[in-house]
Each structure stands twice: as structure tokens, then as C-alpha cells.
PDB file of C-alpha atoms in Angstrom:
ATOM      1  CA  MET G   1      -0.040 -55.336   5.001  1.00  0.00           C
ATOM      2  CA  THR G   2      -0.236 -54.357   8.636  1.00  0.00           C
ATOM      3  CA  SER G   3      -1.552 -51.092   9.901  1.00  0.00           C
ATOM      4  CA  GLU G   4       1.329 -50.335  12.184  1.00  0.00           C
ATOM      5  CA  HIS G   5       1.540 -46.860  13.572  1.00  0.00           C
ATOM      6  CA  ILE G   6       4.553 -45.232  12.045  1.00  0.00           C
ATOM      7  CA  SER G   7       5.906 -42.617  14.347  1.00  0.00           C
ATOM      8  CA  LYS G   8       7.211 -39.538  12.725  1.00  0.00           C
ATOM      9  CA  PRO G   9      10.491 -38.132  13.936  1.00  0.00           C
ATOM     10  CA  THR G  10      10.225 -34.923  15.903  1.00  0.00           C
ATOM     11  CA  VAL G  11      12.665 -32.137  16.403  1.00  0.00           C
ATOM     12  CA  THR G  12      11.728 -30.732  19.763  1.00  0.00           C
ATOM     13  CA  ALA G  13      14.021 -27.701  19.625  1.00  0.00           C
ATOM     14  CA  LEU G  14      11.995 -26.107  16.825  1.00  0.00           C
ATOM     15  CA  ARG G  15       8.974 -23.970  17.565  1.00  0.00           C
ATOM     16  CA  ARG G  16       5.682 -24.850  15.973  1.00  0.00           C
ATOM     17  CA  THR G  17       5.331 -23.172  12.613  1.00  0.00           C
ATOM     18  CA  ASN G  18       2.372 -21.106  13.798  1.00  0.00           C
ATOM     19  CA  ARG G  19       4.733 -19.494  16.374  1.00  0.00           C
ATOM     20  CA  SER G  20       7.824 -19.315  14.159  1.00  0.00           C
ATOM     21  CA  LEU G  21       8.948 -15.737  13.596  1.00  0.00           C
ATOM     22  CA  PRO G  22      10.295 -16.287  10.060  1.00  0.00           C
ATOM     23  CA  ILE G  23       7.091 -18.010   8.966  1.00  0.00           C
ATOM     24  CA  ALA G  24       4.899 -15.442  10.724  1.00  0.00           C
ATOM     25  CA  LEU G  25       6.774 -12.625   8.974  1.00  0.00           C
ATOM     26  CA  LEU G  26       6.348 -14.326   5.597  1.00  0.00           C
ATOM     27  CA  ARG G  27       2.629 -14.797   6.197  1.00  0.00           C
ATOM     28  CA  ALA G  28       2.266 -11.181   7.310  1.00  0.00           C
ATOM     29  CA  ARG G  29       4.213 -10.021   4.248  1.00  0.00           C
ATOM     30  CA  GLU G  30       1.863 -11.886   1.951  1.00  0.00           C
ATOM     31  CA  THR G  31      -1.160 -10.457   3.790  1.00  0.00           C
ATOM     32  CA  VAL G  32       0.126  -6.927   3.276  1.00  0.00           C
ATOM     33  CA  MET G  33       1.631  -7.342  -0.187  1.00  0.00           C
ATOM     34  CA  GLY G  34      -1.298  -9.163  -1.826  1.00  0.00           C
ATOM     35  CA  PRO G  35      -3.452  -6.023  -2.128  1.00  0.00           C
ATOM     36  CA  ILE G  36      -0.418  -3.988  -3.239  1.00  0.00           C
ATOM     37  CA  ARG G  37       0.330  -6.505  -5.989  1.00  0.00           C
ATOM     38  CA  ASP G  38      -3.331  -6.297  -7.042  1.00  0.00           C
ATOM     39  CA  MET G  39      -3.056  -2.499  -7.136  1.00  0.00           C
ATOM     40  CA  LEU G  40       0.052  -2.676  -9.304  1.00  0.00           C
ATOM     41  CA  ALA G  41      -1.325  -5.363 -11.639  1.00  0.00           C
ATOM     42  CA  ASP G  42      -2.484  -2.767 -14.179  1.00  0.00           C
ATOM     43  CA  SER G  43       0.537  -0.557 -13.597  1.00  0.00           C
ATOM     44  CA  PRO G  44       3.759  -0.373 -15.594  1.00  0.00           C
ATOM     45  CA  VAL G  45       5.713  -1.268 -12.434  1.00  0.00           C
ATOM     46  CA  ASN G  46       6.017  -4.319 -10.231  1.00  0.00           C
ATOM     47  CA  GLU G  47       6.453  -4.238  -6.460  1.00  0.00           C
ATOM     48  CA  GLN G  48      10.259  -3.929  -6.655  1.00  0.00           C
ATOM     49  CA  LYS G  49      10.076  -0.929  -8.996  1.00  0.00           C
ATOM     50  CA  TRP G  50       7.326   0.534  -6.794  1.00  0.00           C
ATOM     51  CA  ARG G  51       9.650   0.335  -3.780  1.00  0.00           C
ATOM     52  CA  VAL G  52      12.481   1.995  -5.711  1.00  0.00           C
ATOM     53  CA  LEU G  53      10.182   4.833  -6.781  1.00  0.00           C
ATOM     54  CA  ARG G  54       8.894   5.235  -3.223  1.00  0.00           C
ATOM     55  CA  VAL G  55      12.439   5.401  -1.806  1.00  0.00           C
ATOM     56  CA  LEU G  56      13.573   7.940  -4.403  1.00  0.00           C
ATOM     57  CA  GLU G  57      10.499  10.113  -3.931  1.00  0.00           C
ATOM     58  CA  GLU G  58      10.866  10.033  -0.166  1.00  0.00           C
ATOM     59  CA  ASN G  59      14.642  10.488   0.112  1.00  0.00           C
ATOM     60  CA  GLY G  60      15.642  12.237  -3.106  1.00  0.00           C
ATOM     61  CA  PRO G  61      18.560  11.311  -5.377  1.00  0.00           C
ATOM     62  CA  GLN G  62      20.882   8.715  -3.891  1.00  0.00           C
ATOM     63  CA  ASP G  63      23.427   6.071  -4.700  1.00  0.00           C
ATOM     64  CA  GLN G  64      22.515   2.512  -5.526  1.00  0.00           C
ATOM     65  CA  ASN G  65      23.732   1.080  -2.206  1.00  0.00           C
ATOM     66  CA  SER G  66      21.358   3.370  -0.312  1.00  0.00           C
ATOM     67  CA  ILE G  67      18.452   2.499  -2.588  1.00  0.00           C
ATOM     68  CA  ALA G  68      19.144  -1.232  -2.246  1.00  0.00           C
ATOM     69  CA  ARG G  69      19.180  -0.961   1.545  1.00  0.00           C
ATOM     70  CA  GLU G  70      16.062   1.209   1.807  1.00  0.00           C
ATOM     71  CA  ALA G  71      14.064  -0.731  -0.817  1.00  0.00           C
ATOM     72  CA  CYS G  72      15.122  -4.150   0.568  1.00  0.00           C
ATOM     73  CA  LEU G  73      16.699  -5.286  -2.669  1.00  0.00           C
ATOM     74  CA  LEU G  74      19.948  -7.061  -3.389  1.00  0.00           C
ATOM     75  CA  LEU G  75      22.393  -4.791  -5.216  1.00  0.00           C
ATOM     76  CA  PRO G  76      22.726  -7.048  -8.305  1.00  0.00           C
ATOM     77  CA  SER G  77      18.915  -7.164  -8.613  1.00  0.00           C
ATOM     78  CA  LEU G  78      18.668  -3.403  -8.174  1.00  0.00           C
ATOM     79  CA  THR G  79      21.259  -2.830 -10.894  1.00  0.00           C
ATOM     80  CA  ARG G  80      19.144  -4.847 -13.344  1.00  0.00           C
ATOM     81  CA  ILE G  81      15.916  -3.146 -12.200  1.00  0.00           C
ATOM     82  CA  LEU G  82      17.439   0.339 -12.559  1.00  0.00           C
ATOM     83  CA  ARG G  83      18.631  -0.439 -16.085  1.00  0.00           C
ATOM     84  CA  THR G  84      15.030  -1.265 -17.029  1.00  0.00           C
ATOM     85  CA  MET G  85      13.594   1.712 -15.156  1.00  0.00           C
ATOM     86  CA  GLU G  86      16.039   4.047 -16.861  1.00  0.00           C
ATOM     87  CA  ALA G  87      15.058   2.680 -20.285  1.00  0.00           C
ATOM     88  CA  GLU G  88      11.392   3.249 -19.332  1.00  0.00           C
ATOM     89  CA  GLY G  89      12.133   6.866 -18.386  1.00  0.00           C
ATOM     90  CA  LEU G  90      11.198   6.371 -14.715  1.00  0.00           C
ATOM     91  CA  VAL G  91      14.639   7.222 -13.305  1.00  0.00           C
ATOM     92  CA  THR G  92      17.946   8.685 -14.425  1.00  0.00           C
ATOM     93  CA  ARG G  93      21.450   7.814 -13.351  1.00  0.00           C
ATOM     94  CA  ARG G  94      24.473  10.078 -13.325  1.00  0.00           C
ATOM     95  CA  VAL G  95      28.038   9.599 -12.176  1.00  0.00           C
ATOM     96  CA  ALA G  96      28.695  10.941  -8.679  1.00  0.00           C
ATOM     97  CA  SER G  97      30.908  14.009  -8.742  1.00  0.00           C
ATOM     98  CA  ASP G  98      32.941  12.878  -5.715  1.00  0.00           C
ATOM     99  CA  ASP G  99      33.465   9.265  -6.826  1.00  0.00           C
ATOM    100  CA  ARG G 100      33.210   8.282 -10.483  1.00  0.00           C
ATOM    101  CA  ARG G 101      32.632   4.638  -9.491  1.00  0.00           C
ATOM    102  CA  ARG G 102      29.263   5.536  -7.895  1.00  0.00           C
ATOM    103  CA  SER G 103      26.111   6.508  -9.691  1.00  0.00           C
ATOM    104  CA  ILE G 104      23.387   8.722  -8.296  1.00  0.00           C
ATOM    105  CA  VAL G 105      19.820   7.791  -9.178  1.00  0.00           C
ATOM    106  CA  SER G 106      16.965  10.313  -9.427  1.00  0.00           C
ATOM    107  CA  ILE G 107      13.266   9.836 -10.004  1.00  0.00           C
ATOM    108  CA  GLU G 108      11.853  11.331 -13.196  1.00  0.00           C
ATOM    109  CA  ALA G 109       8.444  12.858 -13.922  1.00  0.00           C
ATOM    110  CA  ALA G 110       7.148   9.538 -15.298  1.00  0.00           C
ATOM    111  CA  GLY G 111       8.097   7.798 -12.039  1.00  0.00           C
ATOM    112  CA  LEU G 112       6.431  10.515  -9.979  1.00  0.00           C
ATOM    113  CA  ALA G 113       3.324  10.185 -12.154  1.00  0.00           C
ATOM    114  CA  ILE G 114       3.072   6.469 -11.360  1.00  0.00           C
ATOM    115  CA  LEU G 115       3.260   7.212  -7.640  1.00  0.00           C
ATOM    116  CA  GLN G 116       0.655   9.943  -8.031  1.00  0.00           C
ATOM    117  CA  ASP G 117      -1.636   7.712 -10.096  1.00  0.00           C
ATOM    118  CA  HIS G 118      -1.645   5.097  -7.328  1.00  0.00           C
ATOM    119  CA  SER G 119      -1.421   7.341  -4.264  1.00  0.00           C
ATOM    120  CA  VAL G 120      -5.143   7.343  -3.451  1.00  0.00           C
ATOM    121  CA  GLN G 121      -5.427   3.576  -3.786  1.00  0.00           C
ATOM    122  CA  ALA G 122      -2.204   2.991  -1.804  1.00  0.00           C
ATOM    123  CA  SER G 123      -3.443   5.292   0.973  1.00  0.00           C
ATOM    124  CA  ALA G 124      -6.772   3.461   1.019  1.00  0.00           C
ATOM    125  CA  LEU G 125      -4.935   0.146   1.504  1.00  0.00           C
ATOM    126  CA  VAL G 126      -3.055   1.565   4.487  1.00  0.00           C
ATOM    127  CA  ASP G 127      -6.243   3.104   5.891  1.00  0.00           C
ATOM    128  CA  ARG G 128      -8.025  -0.244   5.599  1.00  0.00           C
ATOM    129  CA  LEU G 129      -5.191  -2.003   7.400  1.00  0.00           C
ATOM    130  CA  ARG G 130      -5.217   0.636  10.158  1.00  0.00           C
ATOM    131  CA  ALA G 131      -8.988   0.281  10.527  1.00  0.00           C
ATOM    132  CA  GLN G 132      -8.815  -3.523  10.696  1.00  0.00           C
ATOM    133  CA  TYR G 133      -5.789  -3.756  12.953  1.00  0.00           C
ATOM    134  CA  GLY G 134      -6.011  -0.519  14.900  1.00  0.00           C
ATOM    135  CA  GLU G 135      -3.769   2.532  14.794  1.00  0.00           C
ATOM    136  CA  GLU G 136      -2.025   1.796  18.086  1.00  0.00           C
ATOM    137  CA  LYS G 137      -1.365  -1.870  17.309  1.00  0.00           C
ATOM    138  CA  LEU G 138      -0.080  -1.070  13.826  1.00  0.00           C
ATOM    139  CA  GLU G 139       2.313   1.580  15.161  1.00  0.00           C
ATOM    140  CA  GLN G 140       3.445  -0.819  17.890  1.00  0.00           C
ATOM    141  CA  LEU G 141       4.065  -3.526  15.297  1.00  0.00           C
ATOM    142  CA  LEU G 142       6.109  -1.135  13.160  1.00  0.00           C
ATOM    143  CA  ASP G 143       8.117  -0.056  16.220  1.00  0.00           C
ATOM    144  CA  LEU G 144       8.784  -3.664  17.232  1.00  0.00           C
ATOM    145  CA  LEU G 145       9.890  -4.603  13.724  1.00  0.00           C
ATOM    146  CA  GLU G 146      12.196  -1.592  13.615  1.00  0.00           C
ATOM    147  CA  ASP G 147      13.630  -2.566  17.025  1.00  0.00           C
ATOM    148  CA  LEU G 148      14.232  -6.098  15.739  1.00  0.00           C
ATOM    149  CA  GLN G 149      16.041  -4.791  12.678  1.00  0.00           C
ATOM    150  CA  VAL G 150      18.215  -2.355  14.681  1.00  0.00           C
ATOM    151  CA  ALA G 151      19.101  -5.033  17.226  1.00  0.00           C
ATOM    152  CA  GLU G 152      20.117  -7.420  14.454  1.00  0.00           C
ATOM    153  CA  GLU G 153      22.231  -4.727  12.752  1.00  0.00           C
ATOM    154  CA  LYS G 154      24.133  -4.180  16.026  1.00  0.00           C
ATOM    155  CA  ARG G 155      25.089  -7.852  16.248  1.00  0.00           C
TER     156      ARG G 155
END
């Protein structure tokens, strides 16, 4: 057997993975979400339900399309999640008065209690991130990510 050097094919048009935006965003997501998952490990909700509760608490009752968009969930997944959350008493759904095909979702006391129970720990996670990264840099990052999203939506 010879020890020939086997050259690997290269695709020069692709950026290195350490400078790839999709990969960088995934790595950043895992960096941020790891501590949140740890926080929710002993909670009755997972990160998707947490996001739904956060959106409902922040924006009030709303239709499922709005929740899906704001909580970054696919509508079919949200429908399944809401069915479970309703059975757990975390949210309620009612038919919209202006369009019987739409349902309006509201957070219930049990859902608010979960947010309250974790609010100090969630705030501490954000504070730690701000301290490590810096207030100005974190706000700049959030602004840049929002700009990226808005620009993509305009396409």
C-alpha cells in the first residue's frame, strides 16, 4: 500500500465554516439557549412553550399566526403545542368574533405563574450575558440581527 497524498476536493466559493453566518448563528443560538434549557429542565415547559408564554405575556391575546411568527415556530408545530398547553391549563383558545376560522389564544394564571417562577433566573441569565459581552455590543448585535431579518423580509 502506498502512502500517496490524496487531495481532497475543495469548493472555493464557500466561506470557511468559522466565518459562515448560518453556522455562526447556530453556534450563538446554542450558546444562548443552553443555559435557558438548563433553567427549564425542572419546569413543566420546554423552550418552545416558554417562547409561547413569553409572547402571550408580552403582547396579550392573539391569533395563532401571530404567535407562530413572534415565537419562531412553524404553525403546525404551534397548533400541536397549543393543544398540549391548553390541556395543561397554561393557555386558553377561543374563536375570534370577527372570523370563526381563527382562534385567539390567551395566557392563563398557570402560564403566568411559570413565567414568574423563572423570571429572576431568566433575568440573571440575561444580566450575565450583558456582563460578559457588554451592554453596547449586545444591543448592537440585537440591532444588526433585527436589520438582517427586516432586510430579508423585504426581499
